[in-house]
Every structure is written in C-alpha cells, then in structure tokens.
Amino acid sequence: MHTGTTLTQFIIEEQRHIAGATGDFTALLNDVVTAIKTISNAVNKGALIGVMGALETENVQGETQKKLDVITNEMMIRSNEWAGHLAGMASEEMDAVYPIPTKYPLGKYLMVFDPLDGSSNVDINISVGTIFSILRAPVPNRAAAEADFLQPGVKQVCAGYALYGSSTMLVLTTGHGVNGFTLDRDIGEFILTHPAMKIPADTKEFAINASNQRFWEAPVQRYVAECLEGSTGPRGRDFNMRWVASMVAEVHRILTRGGIFMYPRDTKDASKPGKLRLLYEANPMSFIVEQAGGVSSTGYERILDMTPENLHQRVPVILGSKNEVEVVLGYHREG
Ligand code: P6P
C-alpha cells in the first residue's frame, strides 16, 4: 500500500487555498494528468506499438513532425475538449486555436501546450516531455479567439511539465511553489516525491547548443568564453556543460541540481529572435523556474512580463540559477 500523497489529494488540498474555488480547475488538471499518463504509456512502448519515426508533414514551425508529435497532440485534445473547463486550446502542433467542438460545453480556462517537447529525441530514446500552461479565459464560456491567449506569462494560473525519462514525472506550480510527482505505474497514480523544489542560487553547469556559437551576441559569447576558460579565467572556477536538446530535461536537471540554460537570440535567422516559443515553452518554464527561486529572461527583459504578439512567437531564453543568470544579464546591460 503506498503511503505517499497522491497528486489528486495534493490538488484538492491546494484548491482549499484558492478563494471561491469551484473544483473546476481541479477537474481540468485531472484531465491533463490523464492525457499525460496516456502519453507516458505510448512513449514508453515506443517501437513496440509502431509510434517511432517521422511523418511526411511539417508543423506550423516548419519542423518535420514525428508520428508521436501528432499522436500526443491528439491525446491532449481528446482528454481535455469534452469536460466544459476550457474555452479553447492552442498547441505547437496546430497552426490556429483549437475550438471546443459545439457538442461540448465551454469553460473558463484556456490551455496551451507543447505535447511532445524534444521529440527529435524520441527515436534515440532520450527523455522527452509535455509542457502545458493554463490561463483564465478573458470571457468565460465563450469560444476563445487567438487574442484571448495573448496574455503575459504572469497571468498563468498553472504551469507544468511531464518528463518521460527513466521515470515519468510531473512537475507543477499554481503560484505556491513547485512540486514534483513520480508516476507509480502499479497503481496508476502520481505520488508526491519532490515537495517544494528549489533551484540552487549558484551553479557550475551551463547548457547551450555550442554549434550556434558564431551566431551569438557579444554578452553570450563573453559568458560562454569565460566558462570555458574556467579556473584560468576571470570566473576563477571550472564549469561543466550539458546539452540534451530537450528543454524539459534541461529544466528538470536545473530544478534538481541547479544550472543555467540558454537558447539566446542569435543571427542565424533574422526572422527568428530565438528558437523557443513564448506561449508553450518559455512562459510555463519561466513560471516554474521563478516559483523555484530561479530567474528567466530574454537577456533584455523578464519573460513573464512579455505580452505575446501571436500564438507561435519565438523568444530568446536564459533561465536557471539566480546568481548565474544575473551574471549573464549583467553582461547584456554592459552591451
Ligand atoms: P536544437 C526541442 O525541439 C526544443 O524546442 C527544446 O526542447 C530544446 O531545448 C531545443 O529545441 C533544442 O534545439 O537547436 O539544439 O535542436
């Protein structure tokens, strides 16, 4: 018999802190968790059920879609469209807002998500994840338009990610700290295993795709060069480097042992000020990082303060251990 706190129990106890809570949000989160359990099962079975490999199609980002990109997007939609908690959904894998089918009631929340972040790693069996963010609909119970989603990240009601790794974990914030849960497959429940997660303020570990080095702006060039100089350079200590190409895995490592993650503005493609998408990657991860005592910035401004221009807007991202991110932001201020 497990003795831990289940996610269901934790959410209901959290709900007691929310004045006027009707149980609507709790029920919505339960549907999100059902989708995550379904995705975990599909990702875990992989080649056994023929879900590996790519399709002939591209998503709105111009990225070749993996079979699991489409499958997991469908799982998030099917699990969350019917219950009457949402006024609309938006996803990395869909060009426009997903309208709730007319046969279902409309609700008071909006949800944006990346159904399978890091999916290029699926075929090589490296951790991938689901990222989601929940906002209040400006006009509850009315079909949401794109403009309704374009709220600054500080307006998020909840943000979370699932990490499909050696174990399946769910990490969640509703604005009262960050808590991590591990899926116990024997009973099909997420159990609280990482209460009150905090990011260490200092770190010796940085994460960046170094193949883009020639495209970085001067402050990032300077920061990374000093990390590489290590104890022989101005930082006076050696650093370690990681790059998983799966933001969920990088953020989880930072939540667990500290670190700094950078996908900075680069000159590789002038039309793209960054690679990561604001609504369903940068904003939910920034909410989680800040709630765990970290910092998240474009290099020039706090990500959570940005008002999105469109559903798929890309932004530069520099996040993680407070004191280390502040070093990079200092270099940006110096120019
Ligand atoms: P690159 C995955 O596609 C993703 O959106 C993030 O999860 C990850 O951090 C980044 O892109 C990896 O980008 O250019 O290294 O493949």
Coordinates of C-alpha atoms and ligand atoms in Angstrom, one line a residue:
M1 CA 0.0 0.0 0.0
H2 CA 1.6 3.3 -1.0
T3 CA 1.8 5.9 1.8
G4 CA 2.7 9.0 -0.2
T5 CA 0.5 11.9 -1.1
T6 CA -1.2 11.4 -4.5
L7 CA -1.5 14.2 -7.0
T8 CA -5.2 14.1 -6.7
Q9 CA -5.1 14.6 -2.9
F10 CA -2.4 17.3 -3.3
I11 CA -4.5 19.3 -5.9
I12 CA -7.7 19.1 -3.7
E13 CA -5.7 20.3 -0.7
E14 CA -4.2 23.1 -2.9
Q15 CA -7.7 24.1 -4.0
R16 CA -8.6 24.9 -0.4
H17 CA -6.1 27.8 -0.6
I18 CA -8.0 29.3 -3.6
A19 CA -10.9 31.5 -2.6
G20 CA -14.0 30.7 -4.4
A21 CA -12.6 27.6 -6.0
T22 CA -15.4 25.6 -7.5
G23 CA -13.4 22.4 -8.3
D24 CA -13.4 23.4 -12.0
F25 CA -9.6 23.8 -12.0
T26 CA -9.0 20.6 -10.1
A27 CA -11.1 18.7 -12.6
L28 CA -9.3 20.3 -15.5
L29 CA -5.9 19.3 -14.1
N30 CA -7.2 15.8 -13.6
D31 CA -8.0 15.6 -17.3
V32 CA -4.5 17.0 -18.2
V33 CA -3.0 14.3 -15.9
T34 CA -5.0 11.6 -17.7
A35 CA -3.5 12.8 -21.0
I36 CA 0.0 12.7 -19.6
K37 CA -0.5 9.1 -18.3
T38 CA -1.7 8.1 -21.8
I39 CA 1.3 9.8 -23.5
S40 CA 3.7 8.2 -21.0
N41 CA 2.3 4.8 -21.9
A42 CA 2.7 5.5 -25.7
V43 CA 6.2 7.0 -25.4
N44 CA 7.3 4.1 -23.1
K45 CA 6.1 1.4 -25.5
G46 CA 7.7 3.2 -28.5
A47 CA 8.7 0.8 -31.3
L48 CA 6.6 -1.9 -29.8
I49 CA 3.4 -0.1 -31.0
G50 CA 4.9 1.5 -34.1
V51 CA 4.9 5.1 -33.0
M52 CA 8.5 5.9 -33.8
G53 CA 9.8 7.8 -36.8
A54 CA 8.7 10.8 -38.8
L55 CA 5.8 11.8 -41.0
E56 CA 5.8 13.5 -44.4
T57 CA 4.2 16.6 -42.8
E58 CA 5.6 19.8 -41.2
N59 CA 4.0 21.7 -38.4
V60 CA 3.5 25.5 -38.3
Q61 CA 7.1 25.9 -37.2
G62 CA 8.3 24.3 -40.4
E63 CA 9.6 21.3 -38.4
T64 CA 9.1 17.7 -39.7
Q65 CA 6.5 16.1 -37.5
K66 CA 7.2 12.9 -35.7
K67 CA 4.4 10.3 -35.5
L68 CA 4.3 10.9 -31.8
D69 CA 4.0 14.7 -32.2
V70 CA 0.6 14.2 -33.9
I71 CA -0.4 11.3 -31.6
T72 CA 0.4 13.1 -28.4
N73 CA -1.3 16.3 -29.6
E74 CA -4.5 14.2 -30.3
M75 CA -4.2 12.7 -26.8
M76 CA -4.1 16.2 -25.2
I77 CA -7.0 17.4 -27.3
R78 CA -9.2 14.3 -26.7
S79 CA -8.6 14.3 -22.9
N80 CA -9.4 18.0 -22.4
E81 CA -12.0 19.0 -25.0
W82 CA -15.2 17.4 -23.6
A83 CA -15.5 18.4 -19.9
G84 CA -16.5 22.0 -20.1
H85 CA -13.5 23.5 -18.4
L86 CA -11.9 25.1 -21.5
A87 CA -12.8 27.9 -23.9
G88 CA -10.1 26.9 -26.3
M89 CA -6.7 25.3 -26.7
A90 CA -3.5 26.1 -28.6
S91 CA -0.5 23.8 -29.4
E92 CA 2.9 23.8 -31.0
E93 CA 1.4 21.3 -33.5
M94 CA -1.6 23.3 -34.6
D95 CA -1.5 26.5 -36.7
A96 CA -4.5 28.1 -35.1
V97 CA -6.6 28.0 -31.9
Y98 CA -8.4 24.7 -31.4
P99 CA -12.1 25.5 -30.9
I100 CA -14.0 23.3 -28.5
P101 CA -16.5 21.2 -30.5
T102 CA -20.0 22.7 -30.3
K103 CA -21.3 19.4 -28.8
Y104 CA -19.3 20.1 -25.7
P105 CA -19.8 23.0 -23.1
L106 CA -17.3 25.9 -22.9
G107 CA -15.4 26.7 -19.8
K108 CA -13.5 29.5 -18.1
Y109 CA -9.9 28.4 -18.8
L110 CA -7.5 28.3 -21.8
M111 CA -4.7 25.8 -22.2
V112 CA -1.6 26.0 -24.4
F113 CA 0.8 23.1 -24.7
D114 CA 3.7 21.5 -26.4
P115 CA 2.6 17.9 -26.5
L116 CA 6.0 16.4 -27.0
D117 CA 8.9 18.7 -26.4
G118 CA 12.2 17.5 -27.7
S119 CA 10.5 15.0 -29.9
S120 CA 13.6 14.8 -32.2
N121 CA 15.0 12.7 -29.3
V122 CA 12.2 10.1 -29.4
D123 CA 13.8 7.7 -32.0
I124 CA 17.1 7.8 -30.0
N125 CA 15.4 7.1 -26.7
I126 CA 16.4 10.3 -24.9
S127 CA 14.0 11.9 -22.5
V128 CA 11.1 14.0 -23.9
G129 CA 8.3 15.8 -22.3
T130 CA 4.9 17.6 -22.3
I131 CA 4.7 21.3 -21.4
F132 CA 1.4 22.9 -20.5
S133 CA 0.2 26.3 -19.3
I134 CA -3.3 27.3 -18.1
L135 CA -4.7 30.8 -18.4
R136 CA -8.1 32.3 -17.5
A137 CA -10.3 33.0 -20.5
P138 CA -11.0 36.8 -20.7
V139 CA -14.7 35.9 -21.3
P140 CA -15.6 32.6 -19.7
N141 CA -17.9 30.2 -21.5
R142 CA -17.3 31.9 -24.9
A143 CA -15.3 30.4 -27.8
A144 CA -11.8 31.8 -27.4
A145 CA -10.1 33.7 -30.2
E146 CA -6.3 34.0 -30.7
A147 CA -6.2 37.4 -29.0
D148 CA -7.6 35.7 -25.8
F149 CA -4.4 33.7 -25.5
L150 CA -2.0 36.6 -25.9
Q151 CA -1.7 37.3 -22.1
P152 CA 1.6 37.9 -20.4
G153 CA 3.1 34.9 -18.5
V154 CA 2.4 36.5 -15.1
K155 CA -1.3 35.7 -15.8
Q156 CA -0.8 32.0 -15.8
V157 CA -3.0 30.1 -13.3
C158 CA -0.9 26.9 -13.6
A159 CA 2.2 25.7 -15.4
G160 CA 3.6 22.2 -15.5
Y161 CA 5.6 19.6 -17.4
A162 CA 5.7 15.9 -17.7
L163 CA 9.2 14.3 -18.2
Y164 CA 9.1 10.9 -19.8
G165 CA 12.5 9.7 -18.6
S166 CA 13.8 6.8 -16.6
S167 CA 10.7 7.5 -14.6
T168 CA 7.7 9.6 -15.6
M169 CA 7.5 12.8 -13.5
L170 CA 5.0 15.6 -13.4
V171 CA 6.3 19.0 -12.1
L172 CA 3.7 21.6 -11.3
T173 CA 3.2 25.1 -10.0
T174 CA 0.0 27.1 -9.3
G175 CA 1.9 30.0 -7.9
H176 CA 2.6 28.5 -4.5
G177 CA 5.9 26.9 -5.1
V178 CA 6.9 23.9 -7.3
N179 CA 6.2 20.3 -6.5
G180 CA 7.3 17.1 -8.3
F181 CA 5.4 13.8 -8.6
T182 CA 6.5 10.4 -9.8
L183 CA 4.2 8.0 -11.7
D184 CA 3.7 4.8 -9.8
R185 CA 2.6 2.6 -12.7
D186 CA 1.4 -0.2 -10.4
I187 CA -1.4 2.0 -9.1
G188 CA -1.6 4.5 -12.0
E189 CA -1.1 7.5 -9.7
F190 CA 1.4 10.3 -9.4
I191 CA 2.9 10.3 -6.0
L192 CA 4.5 13.5 -4.4
T193 CA 8.2 12.7 -4.4
H194 CA 9.8 16.2 -4.7
P195 CA 8.0 18.6 -2.5
A196 CA 8.9 22.3 -2.6
M197 CA 11.6 22.1 -5.3
K198 CA 14.2 24.9 -5.1
I199 CA 16.9 25.9 -7.7
P200 CA 20.3 26.4 -6.0
A201 CA 21.3 30.1 -6.5
D202 CA 24.8 29.2 -7.7
T203 CA 25.9 26.6 -10.3
K204 CA 28.9 25.4 -12.3
E205 CA 26.9 23.9 -15.1
F206 CA 25.7 25.6 -18.3
A207 CA 23.6 24.3 -21.1
I208 CA 23.7 25.8 -24.6
N209 CA 23.9 24.5 -28.2
A210 CA 27.5 25.4 -28.8
S211 CA 27.2 24.7 -32.6
N212 CA 25.5 28.1 -32.8
Q213 CA 28.4 29.9 -31.2
R214 CA 29.2 32.1 -34.3
F215 CA 25.7 33.5 -34.3
W216 CA 25.5 34.5 -30.6
E217 CA 25.5 38.2 -29.5
A218 CA 28.5 39.5 -27.6
P219 CA 27.3 39.1 -24.0
V220 CA 26.6 35.4 -24.5
Q221 CA 29.9 35.0 -26.4
R222 CA 31.7 36.6 -23.4
Y223 CA 29.8 34.5 -20.8
V224 CA 30.5 31.1 -22.5
A225 CA 34.1 32.0 -23.3
E226 CA 34.7 32.7 -19.6
C227 CA 33.0 29.4 -18.6
L228 CA 35.4 27.6 -21.0
E229 CA 38.4 29.5 -19.5
G230 CA 37.3 28.1 -16.2
S231 CA 39.8 28.4 -13.3
T232 CA 42.4 30.0 -15.6
G233 CA 40.0 32.8 -16.5
P234 CA 38.0 35.7 -14.8
R235 CA 35.4 33.3 -13.2
G236 CA 38.2 31.6 -11.3
R237 CA 36.4 28.2 -11.4
D238 CA 35.8 25.3 -13.8
F239 CA 32.4 24.7 -15.3
N240 CA 30.6 21.7 -16.8
M241 CA 28.5 21.7 -19.9
R242 CA 25.3 19.8 -20.8
W243 CA 23.0 19.9 -23.9
V244 CA 20.2 17.4 -24.2
A245 CA 18.2 19.1 -27.0
S246 CA 15.1 18.6 -24.8
M247 CA 14.1 21.7 -22.8
V248 CA 12.0 19.7 -20.3
A249 CA 15.1 17.5 -19.4
E250 CA 17.3 20.6 -19.1
V251 CA 14.9 22.5 -16.9
H252 CA 14.3 19.4 -14.7
R253 CA 18.1 19.0 -14.2
I254 CA 18.2 22.7 -13.2
L255 CA 15.3 22.3 -10.8
T256 CA 17.1 19.3 -9.3
R257 CA 20.7 20.4 -9.0
G258 CA 20.9 24.0 -10.4
G259 CA 22.3 25.2 -13.7
I260 CA 21.8 27.8 -16.4
F261 CA 20.0 27.0 -19.7
M262 CA 20.4 29.3 -22.7
Y263 CA 18.8 29.4 -26.1
P264 CA 19.8 33.1 -26.8
R265 CA 18.9 35.5 -29.5
D266 CA 21.2 34.6 -32.5
T267 CA 21.8 35.9 -36.0
K268 CA 21.3 32.5 -37.7
D269 CA 17.8 33.5 -38.9
A270 CA 16.9 37.2 -38.7
S271 CA 13.2 36.3 -38.8
K272 CA 13.6 34.3 -35.6
P273 CA 14.7 36.3 -32.4
G274 CA 15.1 32.9 -30.7
K275 CA 14.1 29.3 -31.2
L276 CA 11.8 28.6 -28.2
R277 CA 8.2 29.5 -28.3
L278 CA 6.9 32.0 -25.7
L279 CA 3.4 30.7 -25.0
Y280 CA 4.0 27.0 -24.5
E281 CA 7.7 26.7 -23.8
A282 CA 9.2 29.9 -22.4
N283 CA 6.2 31.1 -20.3
P284 CA 5.4 27.8 -18.5
M285 CA 9.0 27.0 -17.8
S286 CA 9.7 30.6 -16.6
F287 CA 6.7 30.4 -14.2
I288 CA 8.1 27.2 -12.8
V289 CA 11.7 28.4 -12.6
E290 CA 10.7 31.7 -10.8
Q291 CA 8.5 29.8 -8.4
A292 CA 11.5 27.6 -7.5
G293 CA 13.7 30.7 -6.8
G294 CA 15.3 31.0 -10.3
V295 CA 15.4 33.8 -12.9
S296 CA 14.2 33.7 -16.5
S297 CA 14.9 36.4 -19.1
T298 CA 15.4 37.0 -22.8
G299 CA 18.6 38.7 -21.8
Y300 CA 16.9 42.0 -22.0
E301 CA 13.6 41.6 -20.2
R302 CA 11.7 39.3 -17.8
I303 CA 10.0 36.7 -19.9
L304 CA 6.8 36.6 -17.8
D305 CA 6.3 40.3 -18.4
M306 CA 6.1 40.0 -22.2
T307 CA 2.8 40.4 -24.0
P308 CA 2.7 37.8 -26.8
E309 CA 2.3 39.1 -30.4
N310 CA 1.0 35.8 -31.7
L311 CA 0.5 32.1 -30.7
H312 CA 3.8 30.9 -32.0
Q313 CA 6.1 33.9 -31.2
R314 CA 9.7 32.9 -30.5
V315 CA 11.8 34.4 -27.8
P316 CA 15.4 34.1 -26.5
V317 CA 15.6 32.2 -23.2
I318 CA 18.2 32.4 -20.5
L319 CA 17.0 30.8 -17.3
G320 CA 18.1 29.0 -14.1
S321 CA 20.2 29.6 -11.0
K322 CA 19.6 33.2 -9.9
N323 CA 23.2 34.3 -9.4
E324 CA 24.5 32.8 -12.6
V325 CA 21.7 34.2 -14.8
E326 CA 22.3 37.6 -13.2
V327 CA 26.0 37.4 -14.4
V328 CA 24.7 36.9 -18.0
L329 CA 22.1 39.7 -17.6
G330 CA 24.9 42.0 -16.3
Y331 CA 26.8 41.4 -19.5
H332 CA 23.7 42.3 -21.5
R333 CA 23.4 45.5 -19.6
E334 CA 27.0 46.4 -20.3
G335 CA 26.4 45.7 -24.0
Ligands
P6P1 P1 18.4 22.4 -31.0 C1 13.2 20.9 -28.9 O1 13.0 21.0 -30.3 C2 13.4 22.3 -28.5 O2 12.3 23.1 -28.8 C3 13.8 22.4 -27.0 O3 13.1 21.4 -26.3 C4 15.3 22.2 -27.0 O4 15.9 22.8 -25.9 C5 15.7 22.9 -28.3 O5 14.5 22.9 -29.2 C6 16.8 22.2 -29.0 O6 17.2 22.9 -30.1 O7 18.7 23.6 -31.9 O8 19.6 22.1 -30.1 O9 17.9 21.2 -31.7

